[in-house]
Coordinates of C-alpha atoms in Angstrom, one line a residue:
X1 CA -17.9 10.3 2.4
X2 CA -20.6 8.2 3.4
X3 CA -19.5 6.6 6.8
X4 CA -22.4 6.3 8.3
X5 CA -24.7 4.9 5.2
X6 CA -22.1 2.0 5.1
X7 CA -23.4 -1.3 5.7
X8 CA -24.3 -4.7 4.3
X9 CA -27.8 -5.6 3.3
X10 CA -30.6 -3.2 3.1
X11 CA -29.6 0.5 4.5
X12 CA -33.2 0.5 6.1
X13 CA -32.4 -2.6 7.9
X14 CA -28.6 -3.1 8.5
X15 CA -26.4 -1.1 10.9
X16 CA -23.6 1.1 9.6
X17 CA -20.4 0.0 9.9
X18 CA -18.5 2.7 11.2
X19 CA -19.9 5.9 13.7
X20 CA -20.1 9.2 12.6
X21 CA -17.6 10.7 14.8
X22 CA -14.6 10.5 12.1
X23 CA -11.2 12.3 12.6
X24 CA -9.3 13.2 9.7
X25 CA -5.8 13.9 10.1
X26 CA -2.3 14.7 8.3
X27 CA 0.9 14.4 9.7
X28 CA 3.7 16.2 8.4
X29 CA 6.5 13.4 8.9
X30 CA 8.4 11.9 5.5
X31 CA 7.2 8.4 6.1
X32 CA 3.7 9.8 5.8
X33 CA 3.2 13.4 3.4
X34 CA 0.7 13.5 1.4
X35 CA -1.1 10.3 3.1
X36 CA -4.9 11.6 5.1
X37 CA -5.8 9.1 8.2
X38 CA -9.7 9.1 8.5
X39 CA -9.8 7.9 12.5
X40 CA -13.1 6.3 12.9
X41 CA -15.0 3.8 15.5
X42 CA -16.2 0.9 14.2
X43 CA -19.0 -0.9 15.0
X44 CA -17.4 -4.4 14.9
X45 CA -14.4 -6.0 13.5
X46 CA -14.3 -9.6 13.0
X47 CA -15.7 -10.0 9.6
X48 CA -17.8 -13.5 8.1
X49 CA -16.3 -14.1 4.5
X50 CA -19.1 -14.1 1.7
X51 CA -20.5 -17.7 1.4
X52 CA -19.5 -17.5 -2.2
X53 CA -16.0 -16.6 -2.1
X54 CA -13.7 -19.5 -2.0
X55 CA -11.3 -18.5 0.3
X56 CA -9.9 -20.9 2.9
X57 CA -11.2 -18.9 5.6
X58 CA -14.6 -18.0 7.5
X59 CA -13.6 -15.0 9.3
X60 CA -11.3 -11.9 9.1
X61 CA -10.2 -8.8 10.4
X62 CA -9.0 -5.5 9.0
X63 CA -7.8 -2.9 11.0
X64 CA -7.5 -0.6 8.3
X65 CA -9.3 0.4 4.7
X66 CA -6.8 1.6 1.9
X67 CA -2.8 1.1 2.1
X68 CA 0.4 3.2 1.5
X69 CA 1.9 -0.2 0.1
X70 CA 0.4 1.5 -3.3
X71 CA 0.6 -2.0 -5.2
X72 CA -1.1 -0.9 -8.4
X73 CA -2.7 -4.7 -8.8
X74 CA -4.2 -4.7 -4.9
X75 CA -7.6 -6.6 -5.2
X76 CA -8.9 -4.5 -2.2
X77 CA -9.0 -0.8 -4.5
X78 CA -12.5 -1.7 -5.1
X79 CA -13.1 -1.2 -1.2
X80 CA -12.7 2.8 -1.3
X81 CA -15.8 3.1 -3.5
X82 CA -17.7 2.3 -1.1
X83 CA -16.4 5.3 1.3
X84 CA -17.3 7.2 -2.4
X85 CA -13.0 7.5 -2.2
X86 CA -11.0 7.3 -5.2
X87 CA -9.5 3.3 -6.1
X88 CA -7.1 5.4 -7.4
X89 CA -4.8 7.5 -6.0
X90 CA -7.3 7.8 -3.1
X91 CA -6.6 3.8 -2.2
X92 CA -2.9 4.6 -1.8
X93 CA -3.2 8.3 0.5
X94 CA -6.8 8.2 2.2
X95 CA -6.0 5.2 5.1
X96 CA -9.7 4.7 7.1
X97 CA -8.2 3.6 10.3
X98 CA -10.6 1.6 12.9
X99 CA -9.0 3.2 16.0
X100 CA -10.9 1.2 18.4
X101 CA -9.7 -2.2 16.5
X102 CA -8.0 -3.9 20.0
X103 CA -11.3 -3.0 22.6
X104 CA -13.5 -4.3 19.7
X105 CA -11.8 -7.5 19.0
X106 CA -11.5 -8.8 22.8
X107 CA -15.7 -7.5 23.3
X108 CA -16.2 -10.1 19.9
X109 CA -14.5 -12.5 20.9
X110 CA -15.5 -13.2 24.3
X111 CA -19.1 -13.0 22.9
X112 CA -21.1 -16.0 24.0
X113 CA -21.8 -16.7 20.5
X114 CA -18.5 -16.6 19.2
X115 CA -16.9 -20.2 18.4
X116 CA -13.2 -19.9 18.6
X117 CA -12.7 -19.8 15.0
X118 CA -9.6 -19.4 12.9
X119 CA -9.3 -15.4 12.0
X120 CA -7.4 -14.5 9.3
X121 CA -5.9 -11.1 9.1
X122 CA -4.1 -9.4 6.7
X123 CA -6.3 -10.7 3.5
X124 CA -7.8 -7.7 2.3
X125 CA -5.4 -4.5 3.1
X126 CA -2.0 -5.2 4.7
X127 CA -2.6 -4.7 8.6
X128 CA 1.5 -4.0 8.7
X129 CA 1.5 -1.0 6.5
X130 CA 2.9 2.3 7.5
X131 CA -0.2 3.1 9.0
X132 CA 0.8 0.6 11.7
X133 CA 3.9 2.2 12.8
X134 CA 2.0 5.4 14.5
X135 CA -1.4 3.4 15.6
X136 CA 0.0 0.3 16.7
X137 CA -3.1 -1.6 16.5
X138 CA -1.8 -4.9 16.2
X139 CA 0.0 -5.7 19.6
X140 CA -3.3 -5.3 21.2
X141 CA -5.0 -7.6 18.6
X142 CA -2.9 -10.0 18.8
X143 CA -2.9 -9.7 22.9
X144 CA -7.1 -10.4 22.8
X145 CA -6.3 -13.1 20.2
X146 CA -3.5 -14.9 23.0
X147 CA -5.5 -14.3 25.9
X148 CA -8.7 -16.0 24.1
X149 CA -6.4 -19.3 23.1
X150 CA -7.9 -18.0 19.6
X151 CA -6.2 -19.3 16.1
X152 CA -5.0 -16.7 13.6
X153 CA -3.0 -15.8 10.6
X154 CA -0.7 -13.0 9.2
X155 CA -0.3 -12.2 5.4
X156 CA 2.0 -9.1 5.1
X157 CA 4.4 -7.3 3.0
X158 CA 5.4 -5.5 6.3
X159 CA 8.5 -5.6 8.2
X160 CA 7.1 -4.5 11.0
X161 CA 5.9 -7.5 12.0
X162 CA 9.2 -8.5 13.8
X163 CA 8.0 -5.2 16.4
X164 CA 5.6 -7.7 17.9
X165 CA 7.7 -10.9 17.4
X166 CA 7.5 -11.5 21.4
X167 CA 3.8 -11.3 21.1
X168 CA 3.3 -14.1 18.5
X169 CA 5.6 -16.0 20.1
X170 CA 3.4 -15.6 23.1
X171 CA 0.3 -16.6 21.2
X172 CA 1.9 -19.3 19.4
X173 CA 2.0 -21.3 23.3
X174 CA -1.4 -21.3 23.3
X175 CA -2.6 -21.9 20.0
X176 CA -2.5 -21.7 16.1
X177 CA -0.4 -19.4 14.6
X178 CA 0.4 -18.8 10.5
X179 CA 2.1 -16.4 9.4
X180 CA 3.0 -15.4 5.5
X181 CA 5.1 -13.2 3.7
X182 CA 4.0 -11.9 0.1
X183 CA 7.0 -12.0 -2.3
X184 CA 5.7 -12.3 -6.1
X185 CA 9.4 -11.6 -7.3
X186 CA 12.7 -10.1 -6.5
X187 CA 13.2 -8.2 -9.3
X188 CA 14.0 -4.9 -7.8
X189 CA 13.6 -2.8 -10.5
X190 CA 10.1 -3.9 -11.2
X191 CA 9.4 -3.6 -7.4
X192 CA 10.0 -0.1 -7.3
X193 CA 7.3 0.9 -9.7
X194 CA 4.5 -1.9 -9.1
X195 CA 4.7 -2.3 -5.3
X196 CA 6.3 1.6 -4.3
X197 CA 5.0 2.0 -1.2
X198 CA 6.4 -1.7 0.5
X199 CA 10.0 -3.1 1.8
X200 CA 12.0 -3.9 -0.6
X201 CA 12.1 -7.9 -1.1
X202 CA 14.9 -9.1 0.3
X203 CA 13.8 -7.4 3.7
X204 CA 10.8 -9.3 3.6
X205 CA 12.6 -12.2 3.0
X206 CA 15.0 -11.2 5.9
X207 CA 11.4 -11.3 8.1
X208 CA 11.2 -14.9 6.9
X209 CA 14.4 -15.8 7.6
X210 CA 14.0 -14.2 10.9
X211 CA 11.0 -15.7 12.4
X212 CA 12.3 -18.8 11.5
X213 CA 15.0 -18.5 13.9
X214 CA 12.5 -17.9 16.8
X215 CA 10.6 -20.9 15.9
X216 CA 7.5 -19.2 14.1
X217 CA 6.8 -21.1 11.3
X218 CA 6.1 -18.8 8.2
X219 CA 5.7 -19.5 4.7
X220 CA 5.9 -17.3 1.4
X221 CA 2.9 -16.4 -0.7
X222 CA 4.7 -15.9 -4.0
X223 CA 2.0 -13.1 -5.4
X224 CA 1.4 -11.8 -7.8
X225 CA 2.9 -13.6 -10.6
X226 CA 2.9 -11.1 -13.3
X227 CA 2.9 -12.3 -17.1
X228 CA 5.4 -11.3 -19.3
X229 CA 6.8 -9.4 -16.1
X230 CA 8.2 -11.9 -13.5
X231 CA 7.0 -15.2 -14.8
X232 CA 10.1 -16.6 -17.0
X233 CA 11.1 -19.7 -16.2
X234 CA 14.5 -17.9 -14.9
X235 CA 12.7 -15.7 -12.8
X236 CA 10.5 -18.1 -11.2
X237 CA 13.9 -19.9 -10.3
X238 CA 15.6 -17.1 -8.7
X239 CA 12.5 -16.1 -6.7
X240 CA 12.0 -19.5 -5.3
X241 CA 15.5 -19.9 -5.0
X242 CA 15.7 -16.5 -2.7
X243 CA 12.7 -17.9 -1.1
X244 CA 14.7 -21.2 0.2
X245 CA 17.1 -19.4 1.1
X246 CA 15.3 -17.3 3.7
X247 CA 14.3 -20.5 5.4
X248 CA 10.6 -20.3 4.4
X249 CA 8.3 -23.8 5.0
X250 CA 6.7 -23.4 2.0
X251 CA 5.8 -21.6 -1.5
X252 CA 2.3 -20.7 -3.1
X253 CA 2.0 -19.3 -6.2
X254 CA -0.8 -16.5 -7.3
X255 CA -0.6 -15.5 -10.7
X256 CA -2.3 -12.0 -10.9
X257 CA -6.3 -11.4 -11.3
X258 CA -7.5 -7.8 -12.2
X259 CA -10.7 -7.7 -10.5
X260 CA -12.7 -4.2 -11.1
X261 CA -11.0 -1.5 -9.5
X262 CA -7.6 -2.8 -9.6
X263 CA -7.7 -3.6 -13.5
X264 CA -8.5 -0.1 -14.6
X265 CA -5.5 1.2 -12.2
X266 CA -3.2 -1.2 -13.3
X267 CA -3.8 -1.3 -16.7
X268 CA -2.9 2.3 -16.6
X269 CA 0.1 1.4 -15.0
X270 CA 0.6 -1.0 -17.8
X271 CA 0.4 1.3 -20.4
X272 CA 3.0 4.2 -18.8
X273 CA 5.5 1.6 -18.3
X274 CA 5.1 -1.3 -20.8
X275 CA 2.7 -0.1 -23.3
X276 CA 4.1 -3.3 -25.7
X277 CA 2.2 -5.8 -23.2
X278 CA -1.5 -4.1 -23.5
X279 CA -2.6 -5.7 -26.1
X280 CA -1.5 -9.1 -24.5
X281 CA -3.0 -8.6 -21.6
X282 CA -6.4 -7.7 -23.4
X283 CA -6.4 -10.7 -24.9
X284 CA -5.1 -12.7 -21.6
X285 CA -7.3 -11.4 -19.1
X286 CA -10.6 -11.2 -21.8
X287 CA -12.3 -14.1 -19.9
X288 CA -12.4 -11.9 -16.7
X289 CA -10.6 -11.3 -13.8
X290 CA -8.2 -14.4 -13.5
X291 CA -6.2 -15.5 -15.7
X292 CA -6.6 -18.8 -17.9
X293 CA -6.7 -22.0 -16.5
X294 CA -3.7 -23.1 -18.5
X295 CA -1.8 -20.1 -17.4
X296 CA -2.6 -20.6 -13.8
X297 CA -1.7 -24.6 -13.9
X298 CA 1.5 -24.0 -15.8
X299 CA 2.5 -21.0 -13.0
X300 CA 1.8 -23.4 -10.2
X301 CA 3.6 -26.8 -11.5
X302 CA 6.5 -24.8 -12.4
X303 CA 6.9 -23.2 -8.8
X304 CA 5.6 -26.5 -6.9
X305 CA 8.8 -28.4 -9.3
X306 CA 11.0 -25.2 -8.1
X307 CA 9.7 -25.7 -4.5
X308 CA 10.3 -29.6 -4.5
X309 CA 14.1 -28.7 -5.8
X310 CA 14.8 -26.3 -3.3
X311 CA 13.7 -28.6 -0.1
X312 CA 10.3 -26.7 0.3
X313 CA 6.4 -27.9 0.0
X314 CA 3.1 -26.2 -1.4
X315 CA 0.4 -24.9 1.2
X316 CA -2.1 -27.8 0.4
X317 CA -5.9 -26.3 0.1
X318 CA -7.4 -25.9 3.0
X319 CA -4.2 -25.9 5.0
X320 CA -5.7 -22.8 7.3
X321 CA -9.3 -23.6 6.9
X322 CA -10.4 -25.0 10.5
X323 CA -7.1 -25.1 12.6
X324 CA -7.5 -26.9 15.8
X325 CA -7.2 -25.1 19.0
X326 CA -4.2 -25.9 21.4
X327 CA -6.5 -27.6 23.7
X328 CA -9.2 -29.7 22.6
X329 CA -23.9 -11.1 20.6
X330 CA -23.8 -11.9 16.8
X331 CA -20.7 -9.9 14.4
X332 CA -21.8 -8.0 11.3
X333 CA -19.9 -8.3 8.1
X334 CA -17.8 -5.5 6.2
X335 CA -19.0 -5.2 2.6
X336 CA -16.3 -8.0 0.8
X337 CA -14.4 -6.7 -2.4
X338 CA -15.7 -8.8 -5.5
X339 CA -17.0 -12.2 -4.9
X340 CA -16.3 -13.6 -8.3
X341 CA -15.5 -17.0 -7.1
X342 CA -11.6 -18.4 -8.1
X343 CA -11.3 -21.4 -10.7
X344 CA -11.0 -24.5 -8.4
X345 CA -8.1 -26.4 -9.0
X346 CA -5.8 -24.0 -10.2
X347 CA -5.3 -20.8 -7.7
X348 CA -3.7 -22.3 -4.9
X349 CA -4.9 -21.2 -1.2
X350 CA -3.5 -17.4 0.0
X351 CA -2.7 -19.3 3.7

């Protein structure tokens, strides 16, 4: 594995990302057999989103590469090539873990060149997977981001969120807090094969409902919609409808892209377990890695009607772009997964 030839720009000019004192490890628990933790130090943390990406964020931070979620439609597979690891089976079981995340963060953002800026975390590999529940990065993350008054957000499939409920509460006195909760369906047979490694969805509804009643407002990222898998008009009712339920704020729909690395691995997932749907999906996703524009619009005003039934809103564009604060030595990048820019208009905001 290359760890120490990572880095963005030129390799004669650009400093790797990561040191080259990596520890790999296996731990012979249940929760994690058959996973490998590669331990390494990285060199910063708080990474600038590609100028091209259309993302309604500048800045993120991911305390880990490759997740045990196993979602075979994950965006981020492409990633592990990188590391020269497998976008395969190596996504799910090799978990590059930055063990130095919390000490790095509070250096960065005390920096005298760093602005205060809205850090979103959680967008590229799930920063509440199982991974979490030995390293316990995230308390002290979220502890620099509340004692620098500095605005985040949480997208998780992760239960374990509610471990640090006291500490976003904390941090939501001070400043901006968002979190989300990805549920793309409750069909629980279809979870169980597509998204095998995370809570099933009703408990990550029960997070939702659960922040709620301590005050944290938290909305649901309903993704991926799945064609000709979870996007009925029926099913699109009983997800939103579930999703009311647990008290969430609002609803935004994703239907699924297939961006390289994540198409090859799902349509072989496809092909094991619905080999009739192949040929549709050829022919659906034959324009690239979203789907059409027509699909994407239909998706969306369908949920947004749904939404509008059941008493909730949409997450208008933008929503988490620049939030405002409570009160009125320069950060290098990690290589971004591919920045094929979304179709305006149609994919709705991930925050």
């Amino acid at each position: 594995m290359r760890w120490n030839h990572l880095s963005e720009g030129s390799p004669a000019t650009a400093p790797a990302l990561f040191g080259t004192d990596v520890v790999t490890r296996t731990f012979d628990t249940p929760e994690f057999r058959g996973i490998t933790f590669h331990e390494v130090r990285a060199r910063s943390l708080v990474n600038r989103v590609p100028g091209a990406s259309r993302m309604p964020f500048t800045w993120t931070v991911n305390p880990y590469r490759g997740c045990s979620h196993a979602c075979v439609y994950c965006f981020a597979r492409k990633t592990h090539s990188y590391l020269d690891l497998d976008t395969g089976i190596g996504f799910d079981t090799q978990i590059v873990v930055k063990v130095n995340a919390p000490q790095l963060l509070r250096r960065e953002l005390g920096a005298s060149r760093w602005r205060g800026e809205h850090i979103a975390m959680g967008t590229n590999v799930d920063c509440y997977q199982r991974a979490e529940g030995r390293y316990r990065l995230m308390p002290g993350i979220i502890a620099a981001l509340r004692d620098h008054a500095n605005p985040f957000s949480i997208l998780t499939k992760g239960t374990l969120i509610l471990r640090d409920l006291e500490l976003i509460r904390q941090a939501a006195a001070v400043t901006d807090v968002g979190i989300s909760v990805s549920v793309g369906s409750v069909d629980r047979a279809l979870w169980r094969t597509v998204e095998p490694g995370t809570p099933a969805p009703e408990r990550r509804l029960g997070v939702v409902r659960t922040l709620r009643e301590h005050g944290i407002p938290c909305g649901v990222l309903m993704a991926p919609v799945i064609p000709y898998l979870t996007d009925s008009p029926a099913q699109l009712r009983e997800t939103v409808r579930a999703i009311a339920a647990a008290g969430a704020e609002s609803v935004t729909p994703l239907a699924l892209h297939l961006r390289p690395g994540a198409r090859e691995w799902f349509m072989a997932w496809l092909a094991h377990h619905h080999p009739d749907l192949v040929r549709r999906y050829q022919v659906l996703y034959a324009g690239g890695a979203y789907a059409p524009t027509w699909y994407q619009r239909r998706i969306t005003g369908q949920v947004h009607e749904l939404a509008a039934e059941y008493g909730m809103g949409p997450v208008g564009p933008g929503a988490h772009r620049r939030p405002p604060r409570a009160d009125e030595d320069d950060i290098e990048p990690e290589p971004d997964p591919d920045p094929e820019p979304e179709p305006l208009g149609t994919q709705l905001t991930l925050l």
